[in-house]
mmCIF file with all atom_site columns, C-alpha atoms in Angstrom:
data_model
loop_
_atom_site.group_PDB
_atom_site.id
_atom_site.type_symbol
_atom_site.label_atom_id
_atom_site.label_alt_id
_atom_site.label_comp_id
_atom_site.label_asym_id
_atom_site.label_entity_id
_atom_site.label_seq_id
_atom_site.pdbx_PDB_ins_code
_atom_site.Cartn_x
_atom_site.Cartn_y
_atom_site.Cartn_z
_atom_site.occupancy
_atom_site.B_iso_or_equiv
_atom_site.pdbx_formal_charge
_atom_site.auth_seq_id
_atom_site.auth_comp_id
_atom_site.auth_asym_id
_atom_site.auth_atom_id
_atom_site.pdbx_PDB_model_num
ATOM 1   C CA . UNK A 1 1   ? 10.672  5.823  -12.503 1.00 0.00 ? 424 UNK A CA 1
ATOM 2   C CA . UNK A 1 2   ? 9.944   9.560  -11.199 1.00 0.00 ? 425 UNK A CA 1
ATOM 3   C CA . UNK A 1 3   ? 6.848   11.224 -11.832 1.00 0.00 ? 426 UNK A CA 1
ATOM 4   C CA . UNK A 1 4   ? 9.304   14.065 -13.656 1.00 0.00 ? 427 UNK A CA 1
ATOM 5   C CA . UNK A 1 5   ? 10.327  10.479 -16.368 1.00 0.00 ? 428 UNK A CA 1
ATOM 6   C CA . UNK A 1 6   ? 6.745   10.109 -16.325 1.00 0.00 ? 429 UNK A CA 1
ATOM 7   C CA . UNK A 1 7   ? 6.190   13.957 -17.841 1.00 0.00 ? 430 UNK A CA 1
ATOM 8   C CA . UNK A 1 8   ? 8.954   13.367 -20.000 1.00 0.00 ? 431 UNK A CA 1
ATOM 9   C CA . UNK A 1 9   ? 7.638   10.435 -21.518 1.00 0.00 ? 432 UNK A CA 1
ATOM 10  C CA . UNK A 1 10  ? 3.764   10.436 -21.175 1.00 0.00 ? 433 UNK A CA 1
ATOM 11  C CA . UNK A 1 11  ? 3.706   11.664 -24.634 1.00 0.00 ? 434 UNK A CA 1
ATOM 12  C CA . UNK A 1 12  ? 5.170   8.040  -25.940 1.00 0.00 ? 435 UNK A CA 1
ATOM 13  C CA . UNK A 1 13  ? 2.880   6.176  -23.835 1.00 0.00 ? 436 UNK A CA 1
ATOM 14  C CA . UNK A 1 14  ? -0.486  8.452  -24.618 1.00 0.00 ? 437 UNK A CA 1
ATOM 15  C CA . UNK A 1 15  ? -1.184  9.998  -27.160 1.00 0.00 ? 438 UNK A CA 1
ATOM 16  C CA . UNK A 1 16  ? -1.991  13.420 -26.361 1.00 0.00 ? 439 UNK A CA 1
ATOM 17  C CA . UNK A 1 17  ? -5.244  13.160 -28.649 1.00 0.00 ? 440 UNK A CA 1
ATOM 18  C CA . UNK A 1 18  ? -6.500  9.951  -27.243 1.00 0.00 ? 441 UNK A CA 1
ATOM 19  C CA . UNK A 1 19  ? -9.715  10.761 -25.425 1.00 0.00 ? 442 UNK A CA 1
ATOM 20  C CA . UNK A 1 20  ? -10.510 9.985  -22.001 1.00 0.00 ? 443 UNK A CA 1
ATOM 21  C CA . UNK A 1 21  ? -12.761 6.881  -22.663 1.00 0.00 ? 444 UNK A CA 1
ATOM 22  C CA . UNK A 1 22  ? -9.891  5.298  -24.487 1.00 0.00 ? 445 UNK A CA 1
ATOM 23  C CA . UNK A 1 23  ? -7.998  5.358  -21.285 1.00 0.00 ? 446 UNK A CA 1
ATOM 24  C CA . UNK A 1 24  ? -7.998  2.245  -19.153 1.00 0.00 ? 447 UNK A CA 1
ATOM 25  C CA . UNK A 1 25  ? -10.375 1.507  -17.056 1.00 0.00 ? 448 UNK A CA 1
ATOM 26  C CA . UNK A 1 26  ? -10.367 3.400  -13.759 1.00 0.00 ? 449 UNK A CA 1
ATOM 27  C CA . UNK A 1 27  ? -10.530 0.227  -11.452 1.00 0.00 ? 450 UNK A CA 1
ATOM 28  C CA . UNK A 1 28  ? -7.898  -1.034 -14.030 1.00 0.00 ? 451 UNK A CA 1
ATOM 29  C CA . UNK A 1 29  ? -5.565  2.222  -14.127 1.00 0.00 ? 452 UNK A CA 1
ATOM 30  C CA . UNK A 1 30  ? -6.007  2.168  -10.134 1.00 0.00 ? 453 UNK A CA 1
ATOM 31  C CA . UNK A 1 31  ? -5.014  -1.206 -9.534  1.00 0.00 ? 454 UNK A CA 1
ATOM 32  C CA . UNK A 1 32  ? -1.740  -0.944 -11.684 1.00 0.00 ? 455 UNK A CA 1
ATOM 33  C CA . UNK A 1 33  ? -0.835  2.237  -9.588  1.00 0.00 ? 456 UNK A CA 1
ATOM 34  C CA . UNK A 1 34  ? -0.783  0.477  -6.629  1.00 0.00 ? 457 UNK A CA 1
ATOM 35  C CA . UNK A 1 35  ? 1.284   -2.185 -7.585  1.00 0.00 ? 458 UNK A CA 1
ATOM 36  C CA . UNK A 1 36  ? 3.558   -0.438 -8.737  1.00 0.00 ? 459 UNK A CA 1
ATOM 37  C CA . UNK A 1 37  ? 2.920   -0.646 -12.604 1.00 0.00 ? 460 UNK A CA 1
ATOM 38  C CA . UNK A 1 38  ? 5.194   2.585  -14.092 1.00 0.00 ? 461 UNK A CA 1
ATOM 39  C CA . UNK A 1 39  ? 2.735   2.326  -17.342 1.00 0.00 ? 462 UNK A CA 1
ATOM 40  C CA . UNK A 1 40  ? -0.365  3.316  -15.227 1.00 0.00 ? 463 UNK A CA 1
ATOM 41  C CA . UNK A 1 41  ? 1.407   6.178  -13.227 1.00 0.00 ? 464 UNK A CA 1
ATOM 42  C CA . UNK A 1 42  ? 2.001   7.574  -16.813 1.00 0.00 ? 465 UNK A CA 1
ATOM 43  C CA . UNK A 1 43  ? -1.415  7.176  -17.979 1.00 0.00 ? 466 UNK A CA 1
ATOM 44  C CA . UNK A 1 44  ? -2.737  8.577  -14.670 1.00 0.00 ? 467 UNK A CA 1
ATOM 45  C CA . UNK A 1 45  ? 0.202   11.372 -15.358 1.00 0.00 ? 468 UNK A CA 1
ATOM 46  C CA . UNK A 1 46  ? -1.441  12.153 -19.038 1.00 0.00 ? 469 UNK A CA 1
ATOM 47  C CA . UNK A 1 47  ? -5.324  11.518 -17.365 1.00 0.00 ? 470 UNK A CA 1
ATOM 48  C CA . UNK A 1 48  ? -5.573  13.708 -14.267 1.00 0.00 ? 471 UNK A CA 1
ATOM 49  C CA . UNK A 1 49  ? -2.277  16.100 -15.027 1.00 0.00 ? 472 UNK A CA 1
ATOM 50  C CA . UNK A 1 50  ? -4.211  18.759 -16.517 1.00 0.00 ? 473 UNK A CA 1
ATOM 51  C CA . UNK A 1 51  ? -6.709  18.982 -13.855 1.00 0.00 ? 474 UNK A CA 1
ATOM 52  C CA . UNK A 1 52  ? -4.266  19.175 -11.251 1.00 0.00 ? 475 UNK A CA 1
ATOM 53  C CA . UNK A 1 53  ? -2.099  21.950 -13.056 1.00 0.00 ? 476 UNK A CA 1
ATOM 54  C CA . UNK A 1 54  ? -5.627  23.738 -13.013 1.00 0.00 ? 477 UNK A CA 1
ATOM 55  C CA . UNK A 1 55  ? -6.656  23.602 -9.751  1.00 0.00 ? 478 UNK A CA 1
ATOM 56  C CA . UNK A 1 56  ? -3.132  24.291 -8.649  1.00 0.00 ? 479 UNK A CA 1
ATOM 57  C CA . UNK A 1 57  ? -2.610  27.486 -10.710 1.00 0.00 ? 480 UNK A CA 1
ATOM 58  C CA . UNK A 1 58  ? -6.347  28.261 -10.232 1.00 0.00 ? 481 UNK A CA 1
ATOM 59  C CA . UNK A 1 59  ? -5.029  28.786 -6.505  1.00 0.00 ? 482 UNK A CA 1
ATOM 60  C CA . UNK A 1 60  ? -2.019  30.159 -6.496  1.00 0.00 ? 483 UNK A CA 1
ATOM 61  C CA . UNK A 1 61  ? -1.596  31.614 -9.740  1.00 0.00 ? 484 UNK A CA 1
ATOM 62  C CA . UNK A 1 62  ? 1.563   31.114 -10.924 1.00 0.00 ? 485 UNK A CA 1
ATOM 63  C CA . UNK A 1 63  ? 2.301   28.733 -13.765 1.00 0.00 ? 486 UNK A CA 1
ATOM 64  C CA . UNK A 1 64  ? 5.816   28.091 -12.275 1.00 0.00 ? 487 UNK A CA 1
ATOM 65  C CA . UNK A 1 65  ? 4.003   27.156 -8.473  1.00 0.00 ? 488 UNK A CA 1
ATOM 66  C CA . UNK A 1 66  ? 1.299   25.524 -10.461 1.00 0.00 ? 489 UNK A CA 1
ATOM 67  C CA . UNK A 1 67  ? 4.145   22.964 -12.028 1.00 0.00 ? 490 UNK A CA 1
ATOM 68  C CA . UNK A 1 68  ? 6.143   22.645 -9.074  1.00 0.00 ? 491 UNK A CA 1
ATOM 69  C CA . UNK A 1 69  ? 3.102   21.404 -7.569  1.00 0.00 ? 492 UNK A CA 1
ATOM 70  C CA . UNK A 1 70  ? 2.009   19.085 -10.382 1.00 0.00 ? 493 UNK A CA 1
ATOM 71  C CA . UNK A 1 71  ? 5.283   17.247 -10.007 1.00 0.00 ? 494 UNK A CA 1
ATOM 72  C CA . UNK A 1 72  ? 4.856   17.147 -6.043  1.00 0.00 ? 495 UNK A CA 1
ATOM 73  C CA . UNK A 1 73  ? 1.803   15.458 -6.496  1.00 0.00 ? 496 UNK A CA 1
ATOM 74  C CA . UNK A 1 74  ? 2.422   12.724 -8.468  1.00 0.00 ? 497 UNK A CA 1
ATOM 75  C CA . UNK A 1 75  ? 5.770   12.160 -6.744  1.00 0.00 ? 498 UNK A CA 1
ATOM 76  C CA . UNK A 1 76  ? 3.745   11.763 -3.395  1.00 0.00 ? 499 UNK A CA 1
ATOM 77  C CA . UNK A 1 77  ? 1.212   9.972  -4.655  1.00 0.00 ? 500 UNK A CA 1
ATOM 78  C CA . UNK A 1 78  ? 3.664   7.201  -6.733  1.00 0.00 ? 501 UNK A CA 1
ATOM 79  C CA . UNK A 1 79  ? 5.730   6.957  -3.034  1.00 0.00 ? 502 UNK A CA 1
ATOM 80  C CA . UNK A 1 80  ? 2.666   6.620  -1.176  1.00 0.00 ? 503 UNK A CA 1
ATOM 81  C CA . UNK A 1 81  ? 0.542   4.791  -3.880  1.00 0.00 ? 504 UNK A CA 1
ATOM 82  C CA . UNK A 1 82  ? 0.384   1.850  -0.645  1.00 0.00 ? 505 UNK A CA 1
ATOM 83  C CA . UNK A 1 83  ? -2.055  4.041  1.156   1.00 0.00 ? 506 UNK A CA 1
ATOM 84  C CA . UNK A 1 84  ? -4.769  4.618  -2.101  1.00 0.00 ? 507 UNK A CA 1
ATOM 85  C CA . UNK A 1 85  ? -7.797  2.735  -0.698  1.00 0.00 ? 508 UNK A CA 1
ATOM 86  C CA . UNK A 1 86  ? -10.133 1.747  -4.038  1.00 0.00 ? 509 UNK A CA 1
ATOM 87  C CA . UNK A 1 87  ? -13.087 1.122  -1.577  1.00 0.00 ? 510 UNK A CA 1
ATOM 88  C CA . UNK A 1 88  ? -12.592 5.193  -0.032  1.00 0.00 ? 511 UNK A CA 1
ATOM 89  C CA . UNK A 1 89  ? -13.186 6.352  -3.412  1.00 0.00 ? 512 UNK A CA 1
ATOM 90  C CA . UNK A 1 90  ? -11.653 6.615  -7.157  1.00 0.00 ? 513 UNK A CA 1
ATOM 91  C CA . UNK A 1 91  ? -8.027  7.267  -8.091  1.00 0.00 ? 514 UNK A CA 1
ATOM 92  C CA . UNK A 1 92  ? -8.460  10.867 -9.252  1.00 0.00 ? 515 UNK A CA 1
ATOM 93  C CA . UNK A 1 93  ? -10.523 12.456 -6.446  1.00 0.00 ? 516 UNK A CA 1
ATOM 94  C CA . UNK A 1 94  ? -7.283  10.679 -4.115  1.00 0.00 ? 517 UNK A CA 1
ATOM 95  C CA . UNK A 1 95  ? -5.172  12.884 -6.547  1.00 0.00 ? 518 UNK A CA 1
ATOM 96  C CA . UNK A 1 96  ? -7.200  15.653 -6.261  1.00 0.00 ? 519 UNK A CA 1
ATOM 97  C CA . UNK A 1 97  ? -7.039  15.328 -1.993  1.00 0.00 ? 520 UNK A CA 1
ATOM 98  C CA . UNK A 1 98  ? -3.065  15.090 -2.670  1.00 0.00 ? 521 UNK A CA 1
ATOM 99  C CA . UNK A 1 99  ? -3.315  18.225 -4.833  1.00 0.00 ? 522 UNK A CA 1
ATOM 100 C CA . UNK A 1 100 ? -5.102  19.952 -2.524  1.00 0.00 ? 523 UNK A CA 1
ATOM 101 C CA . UNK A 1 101 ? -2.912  19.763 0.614   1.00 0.00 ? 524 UNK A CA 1
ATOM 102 C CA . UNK A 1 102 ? -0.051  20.781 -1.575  1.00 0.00 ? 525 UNK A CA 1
ATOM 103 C CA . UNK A 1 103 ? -1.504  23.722 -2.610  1.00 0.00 ? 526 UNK A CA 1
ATOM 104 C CA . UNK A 1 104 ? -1.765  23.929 0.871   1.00 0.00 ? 527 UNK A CA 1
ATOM 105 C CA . UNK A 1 105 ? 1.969   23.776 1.395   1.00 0.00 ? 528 UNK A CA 1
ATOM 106 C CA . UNK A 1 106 ? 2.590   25.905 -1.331  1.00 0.00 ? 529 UNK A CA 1
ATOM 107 C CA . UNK A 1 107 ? 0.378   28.868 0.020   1.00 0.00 ? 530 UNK A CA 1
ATOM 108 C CA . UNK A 1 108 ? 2.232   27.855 3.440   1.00 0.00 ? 531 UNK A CA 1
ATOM 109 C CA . UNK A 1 109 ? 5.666   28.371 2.206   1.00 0.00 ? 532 UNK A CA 1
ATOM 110 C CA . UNK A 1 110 ? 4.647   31.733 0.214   1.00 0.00 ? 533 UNK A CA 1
ATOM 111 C CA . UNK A 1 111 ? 3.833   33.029 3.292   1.00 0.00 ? 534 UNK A CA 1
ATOM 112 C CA . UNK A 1 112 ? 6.581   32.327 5.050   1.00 0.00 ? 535 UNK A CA 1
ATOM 113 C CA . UNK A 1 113 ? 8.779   34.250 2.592   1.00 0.00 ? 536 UNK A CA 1
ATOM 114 C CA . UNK A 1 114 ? 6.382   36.828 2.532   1.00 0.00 ? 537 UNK A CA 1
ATOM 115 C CA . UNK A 1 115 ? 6.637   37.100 6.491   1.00 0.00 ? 538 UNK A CA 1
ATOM 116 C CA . UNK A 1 116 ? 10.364  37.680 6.324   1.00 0.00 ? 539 UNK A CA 1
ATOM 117 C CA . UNK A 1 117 ? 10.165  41.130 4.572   1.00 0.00 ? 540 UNK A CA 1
ATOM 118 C CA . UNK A 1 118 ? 6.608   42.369 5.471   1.00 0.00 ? 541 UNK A CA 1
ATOM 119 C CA . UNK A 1 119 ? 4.619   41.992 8.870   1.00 0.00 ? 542 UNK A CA 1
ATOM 120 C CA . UNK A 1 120 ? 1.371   40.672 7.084   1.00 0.00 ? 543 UNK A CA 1
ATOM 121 C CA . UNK A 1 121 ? 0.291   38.666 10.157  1.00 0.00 ? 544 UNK A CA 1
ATOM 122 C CA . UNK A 1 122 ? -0.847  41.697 11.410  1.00 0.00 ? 545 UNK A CA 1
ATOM 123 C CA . UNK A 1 123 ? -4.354  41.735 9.535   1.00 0.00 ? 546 UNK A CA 1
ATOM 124 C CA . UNK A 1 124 ? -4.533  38.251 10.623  1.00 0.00 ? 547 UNK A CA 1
ATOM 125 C CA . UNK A 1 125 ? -5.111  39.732 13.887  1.00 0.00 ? 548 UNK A CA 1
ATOM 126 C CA . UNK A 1 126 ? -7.869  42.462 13.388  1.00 0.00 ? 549 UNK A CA 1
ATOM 127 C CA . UNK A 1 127 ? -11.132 42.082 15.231  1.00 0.00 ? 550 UNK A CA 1
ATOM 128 C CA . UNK A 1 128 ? -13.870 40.590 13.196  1.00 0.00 ? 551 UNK A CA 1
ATOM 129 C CA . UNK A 1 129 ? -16.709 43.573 11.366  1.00 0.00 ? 552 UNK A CA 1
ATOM 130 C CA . UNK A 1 130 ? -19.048 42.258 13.512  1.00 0.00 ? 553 UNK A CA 1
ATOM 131 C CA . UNK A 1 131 ? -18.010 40.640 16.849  1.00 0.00 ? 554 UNK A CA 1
ATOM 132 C CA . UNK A 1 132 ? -21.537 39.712 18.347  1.00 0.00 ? 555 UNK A CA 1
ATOM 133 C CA . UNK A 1 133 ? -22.047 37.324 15.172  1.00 0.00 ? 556 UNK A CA 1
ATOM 134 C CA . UNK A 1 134 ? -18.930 35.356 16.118  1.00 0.00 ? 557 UNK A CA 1
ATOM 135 C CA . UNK A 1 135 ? -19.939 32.647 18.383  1.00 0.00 ? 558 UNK A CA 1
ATOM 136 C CA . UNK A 1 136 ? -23.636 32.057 16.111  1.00 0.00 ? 559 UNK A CA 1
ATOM 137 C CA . UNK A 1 137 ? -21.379 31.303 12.923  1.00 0.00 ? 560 UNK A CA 1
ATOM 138 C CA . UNK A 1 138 ? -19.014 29.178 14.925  1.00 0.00 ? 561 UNK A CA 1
ATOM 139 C CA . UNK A 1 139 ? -21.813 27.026 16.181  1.00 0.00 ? 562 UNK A CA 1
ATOM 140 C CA . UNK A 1 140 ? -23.024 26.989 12.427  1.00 0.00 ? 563 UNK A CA 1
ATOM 141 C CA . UNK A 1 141 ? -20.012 25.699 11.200  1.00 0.00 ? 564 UNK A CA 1
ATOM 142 C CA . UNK A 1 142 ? -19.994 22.990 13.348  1.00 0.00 ? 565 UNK A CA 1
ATOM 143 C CA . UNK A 1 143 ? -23.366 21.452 13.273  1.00 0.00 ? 566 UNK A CA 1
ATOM 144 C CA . UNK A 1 144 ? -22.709 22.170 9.080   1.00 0.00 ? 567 UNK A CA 1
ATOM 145 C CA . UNK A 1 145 ? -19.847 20.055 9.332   1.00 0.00 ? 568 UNK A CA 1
ATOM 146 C CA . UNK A 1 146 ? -21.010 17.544 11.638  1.00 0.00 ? 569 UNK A CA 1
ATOM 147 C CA . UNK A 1 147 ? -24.119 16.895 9.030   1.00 0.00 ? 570 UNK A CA 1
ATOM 148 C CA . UNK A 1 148 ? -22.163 17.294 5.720   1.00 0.00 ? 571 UNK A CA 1
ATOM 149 C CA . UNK A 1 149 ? -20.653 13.724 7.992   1.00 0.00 ? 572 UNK A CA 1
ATOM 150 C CA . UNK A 1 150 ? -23.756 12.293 8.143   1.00 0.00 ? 573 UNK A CA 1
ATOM 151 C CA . UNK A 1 151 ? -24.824 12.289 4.270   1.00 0.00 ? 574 UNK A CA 1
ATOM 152 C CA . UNK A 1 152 ? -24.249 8.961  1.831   1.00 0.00 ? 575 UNK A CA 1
ATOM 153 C CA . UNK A 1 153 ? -20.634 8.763  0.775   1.00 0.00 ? 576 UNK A CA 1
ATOM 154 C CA . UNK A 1 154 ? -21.092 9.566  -2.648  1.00 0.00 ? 577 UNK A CA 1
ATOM 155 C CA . UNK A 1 155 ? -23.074 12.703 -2.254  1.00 0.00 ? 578 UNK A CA 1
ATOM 156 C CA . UNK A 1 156 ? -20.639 13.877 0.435   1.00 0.00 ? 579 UNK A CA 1
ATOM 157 C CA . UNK A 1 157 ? -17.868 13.395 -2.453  1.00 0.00 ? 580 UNK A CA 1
ATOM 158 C CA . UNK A 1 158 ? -19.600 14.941 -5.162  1.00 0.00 ? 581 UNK A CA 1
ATOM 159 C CA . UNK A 1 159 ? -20.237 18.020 -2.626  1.00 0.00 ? 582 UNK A CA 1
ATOM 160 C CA . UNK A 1 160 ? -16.608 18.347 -1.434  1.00 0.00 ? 583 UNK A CA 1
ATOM 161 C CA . UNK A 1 161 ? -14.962 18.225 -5.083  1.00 0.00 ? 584 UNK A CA 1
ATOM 162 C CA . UNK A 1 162 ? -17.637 20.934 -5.746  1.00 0.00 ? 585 UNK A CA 1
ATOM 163 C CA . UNK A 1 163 ? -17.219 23.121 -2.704  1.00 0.00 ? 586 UNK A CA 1
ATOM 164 C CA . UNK A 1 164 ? -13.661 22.265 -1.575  1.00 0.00 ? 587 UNK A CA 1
ATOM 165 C CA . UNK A 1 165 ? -11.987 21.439 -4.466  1.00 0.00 ? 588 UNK A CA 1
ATOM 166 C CA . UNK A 1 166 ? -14.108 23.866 -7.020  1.00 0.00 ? 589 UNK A CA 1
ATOM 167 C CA . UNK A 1 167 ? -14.644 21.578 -9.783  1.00 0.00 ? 590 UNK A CA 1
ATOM 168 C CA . UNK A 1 168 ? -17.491 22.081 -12.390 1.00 0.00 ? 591 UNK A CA 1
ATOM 169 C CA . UNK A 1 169 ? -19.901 18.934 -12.510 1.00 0.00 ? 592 UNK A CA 1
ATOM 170 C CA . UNK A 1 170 ? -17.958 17.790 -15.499 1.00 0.00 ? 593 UNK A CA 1
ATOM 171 C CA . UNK A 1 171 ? -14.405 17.731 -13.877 1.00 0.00 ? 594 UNK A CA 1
ATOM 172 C CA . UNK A 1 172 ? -16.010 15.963 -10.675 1.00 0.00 ? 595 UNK A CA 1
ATOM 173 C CA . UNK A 1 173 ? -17.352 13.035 -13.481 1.00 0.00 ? 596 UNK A CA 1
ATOM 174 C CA . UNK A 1 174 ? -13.761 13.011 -14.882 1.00 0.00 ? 597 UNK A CA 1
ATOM 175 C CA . UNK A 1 175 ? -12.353 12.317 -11.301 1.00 0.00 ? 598 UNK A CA 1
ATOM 176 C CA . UNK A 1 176 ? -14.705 9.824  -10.025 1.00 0.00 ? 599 UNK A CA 1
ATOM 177 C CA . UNK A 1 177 ? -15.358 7.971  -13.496 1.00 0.00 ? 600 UNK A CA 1
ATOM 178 C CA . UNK A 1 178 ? -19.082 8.708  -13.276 1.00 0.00 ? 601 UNK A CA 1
ATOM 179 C CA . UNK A 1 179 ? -21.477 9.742  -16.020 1.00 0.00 ? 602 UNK A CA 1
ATOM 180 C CA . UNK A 1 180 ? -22.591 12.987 -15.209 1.00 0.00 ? 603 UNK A CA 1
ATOM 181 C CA . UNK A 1 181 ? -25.879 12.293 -14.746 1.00 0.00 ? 604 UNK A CA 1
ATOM 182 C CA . UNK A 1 182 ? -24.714 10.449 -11.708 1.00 0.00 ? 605 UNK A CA 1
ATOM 183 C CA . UNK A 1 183 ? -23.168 13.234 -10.433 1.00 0.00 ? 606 UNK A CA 1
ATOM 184 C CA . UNK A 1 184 ? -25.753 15.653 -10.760 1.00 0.00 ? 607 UNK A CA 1
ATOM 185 C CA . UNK A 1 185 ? -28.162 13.239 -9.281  1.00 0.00 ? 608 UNK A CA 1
ATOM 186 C CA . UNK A 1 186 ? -25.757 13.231 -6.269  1.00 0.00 ? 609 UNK A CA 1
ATOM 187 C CA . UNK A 1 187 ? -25.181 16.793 -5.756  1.00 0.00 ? 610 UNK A CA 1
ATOM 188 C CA . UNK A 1 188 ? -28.754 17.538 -6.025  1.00 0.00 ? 611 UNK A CA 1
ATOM 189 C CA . UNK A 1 189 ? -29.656 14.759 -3.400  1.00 0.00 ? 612 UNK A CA 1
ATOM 190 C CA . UNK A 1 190 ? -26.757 15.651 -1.532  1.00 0.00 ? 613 UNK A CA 1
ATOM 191 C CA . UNK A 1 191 ? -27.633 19.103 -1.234  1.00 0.00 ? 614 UNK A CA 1
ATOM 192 C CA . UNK A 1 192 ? -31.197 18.280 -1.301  1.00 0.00 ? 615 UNK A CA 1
ATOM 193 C CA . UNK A 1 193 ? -30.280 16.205 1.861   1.00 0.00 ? 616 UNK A CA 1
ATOM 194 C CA . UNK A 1 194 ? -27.952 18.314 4.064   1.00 0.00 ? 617 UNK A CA 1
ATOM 195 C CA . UNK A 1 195 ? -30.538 21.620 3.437   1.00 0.00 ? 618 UNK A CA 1
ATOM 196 C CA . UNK A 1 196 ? -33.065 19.107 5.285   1.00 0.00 ? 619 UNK A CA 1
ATOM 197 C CA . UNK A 1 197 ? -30.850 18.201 8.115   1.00 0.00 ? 620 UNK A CA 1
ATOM 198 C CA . UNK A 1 198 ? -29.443 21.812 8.795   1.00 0.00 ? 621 UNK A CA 1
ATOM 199 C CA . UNK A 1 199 ? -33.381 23.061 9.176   1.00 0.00 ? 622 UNK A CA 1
ATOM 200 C CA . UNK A 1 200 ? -33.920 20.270 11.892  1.00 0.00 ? 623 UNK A CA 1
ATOM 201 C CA . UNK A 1 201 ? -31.242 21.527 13.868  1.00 0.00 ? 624 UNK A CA 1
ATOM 202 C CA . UNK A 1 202 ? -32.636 25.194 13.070  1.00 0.00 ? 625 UNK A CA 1
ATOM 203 C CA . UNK A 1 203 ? -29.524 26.697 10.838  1.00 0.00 ? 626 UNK A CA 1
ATOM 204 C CA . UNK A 1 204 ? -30.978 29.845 9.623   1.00 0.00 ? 627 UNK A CA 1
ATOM 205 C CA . UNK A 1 205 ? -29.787 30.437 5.998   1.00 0.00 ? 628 UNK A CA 1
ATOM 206 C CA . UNK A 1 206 ? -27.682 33.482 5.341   1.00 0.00 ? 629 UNK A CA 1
ATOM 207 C CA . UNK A 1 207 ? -27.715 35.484 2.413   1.00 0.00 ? 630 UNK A CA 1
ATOM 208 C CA . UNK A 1 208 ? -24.759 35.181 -0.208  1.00 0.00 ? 631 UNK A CA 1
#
């Protein structure tokens, strides 16, 4: 079964109304994906479809790109459900990580078509406004990303789905299968956390 048969027929095996918490489990629903169960790559189809049409159109929108990449993404992921690790995190934020490098592609390949009747690579090439601030922010985006490394797992999660991925605090709970008091309490640690580390190593904060 394709992830397109699992559009076509999502609606038999879910009802659209049914709410989320009348879903299977998450540690359930994962579980089947990976071994192959077509019935849970149609309820992860009907759970985490929407998001992924939204973050994908949210990007590059286009409704038509936004399917397109919908489809990609649950075709990759059902082919490659052998590399989901349940102990690296939930099912949907492994979706959303799948959704985001094919938005990736997607941008990719728009450029590339947009590069065969207009030079836009050239502002690609302009010097930066201000040239003597280069090398400070390209130390401060390494010791940021070398501490964002260092924070617990789920903070660091919570924090890339937010940051990354631009989900709201609600979305992020809907991914990971968290109440969202958990993941408030994990962005604001997380945050809480990495603000402390990047004044040890003396990262001035810049203005928005």
């Amino acid at each position: 079964m394709t992830a397109q048969q699992a559009t076509r027929h999502r609606h038999d095996a879910v009802p659209p109304g049914t709410p989320a918490e009348d879903s299977p489990a998450c540690d359930d629903l994962a579980a089947g994906f990976v071994a192959g169960d077509e019935g849970s790559l149609t309820a992860a189809y009907h759970r985490w479809g929407p998001l992924v049409f939204t973050l994908a159109r949210r990007s590059l929108g286009d409704a038509r790109e936004a399917e397109d990449v919908r489809q990609s993404v649950f075709l990759a992921a059902w082919r490659g459900r052998a590399g989901y690790a349940p102990e690296r995190g939930p099912l949907g934020a492994w979706l959303v990580g799948i959704t985001r490098r094919k938005i990736a592609d997607a941008l990719t390949a728009r450029t590339q078509r947009a590069q065969l009747v207009a030079a836009a690579g050239a502002r690609m090439t302009e010097a930066p406004a201000n040239p003597d601030s280069l090398p400070d922010a390209v130390l401060d985006r390494v010791l940021i990303g070398r501490e964002f490394t260092r924070i617990p797992a789920p903070q660091r999660l919570v924090l890339t789905l937010a940051f990354y991925d631009d989900l709201t605090q609600t979305q992020i709970a809907e991914v990971t299968g968290w109440p969202l008091g958990t993941v408030k309490s994990h962005a604001r640690r997380g945050l809480r956390r990495l603000g402390h580390r990047l004044r040890e190593e003396g990262i001035r904060e810049h203005p928005a």
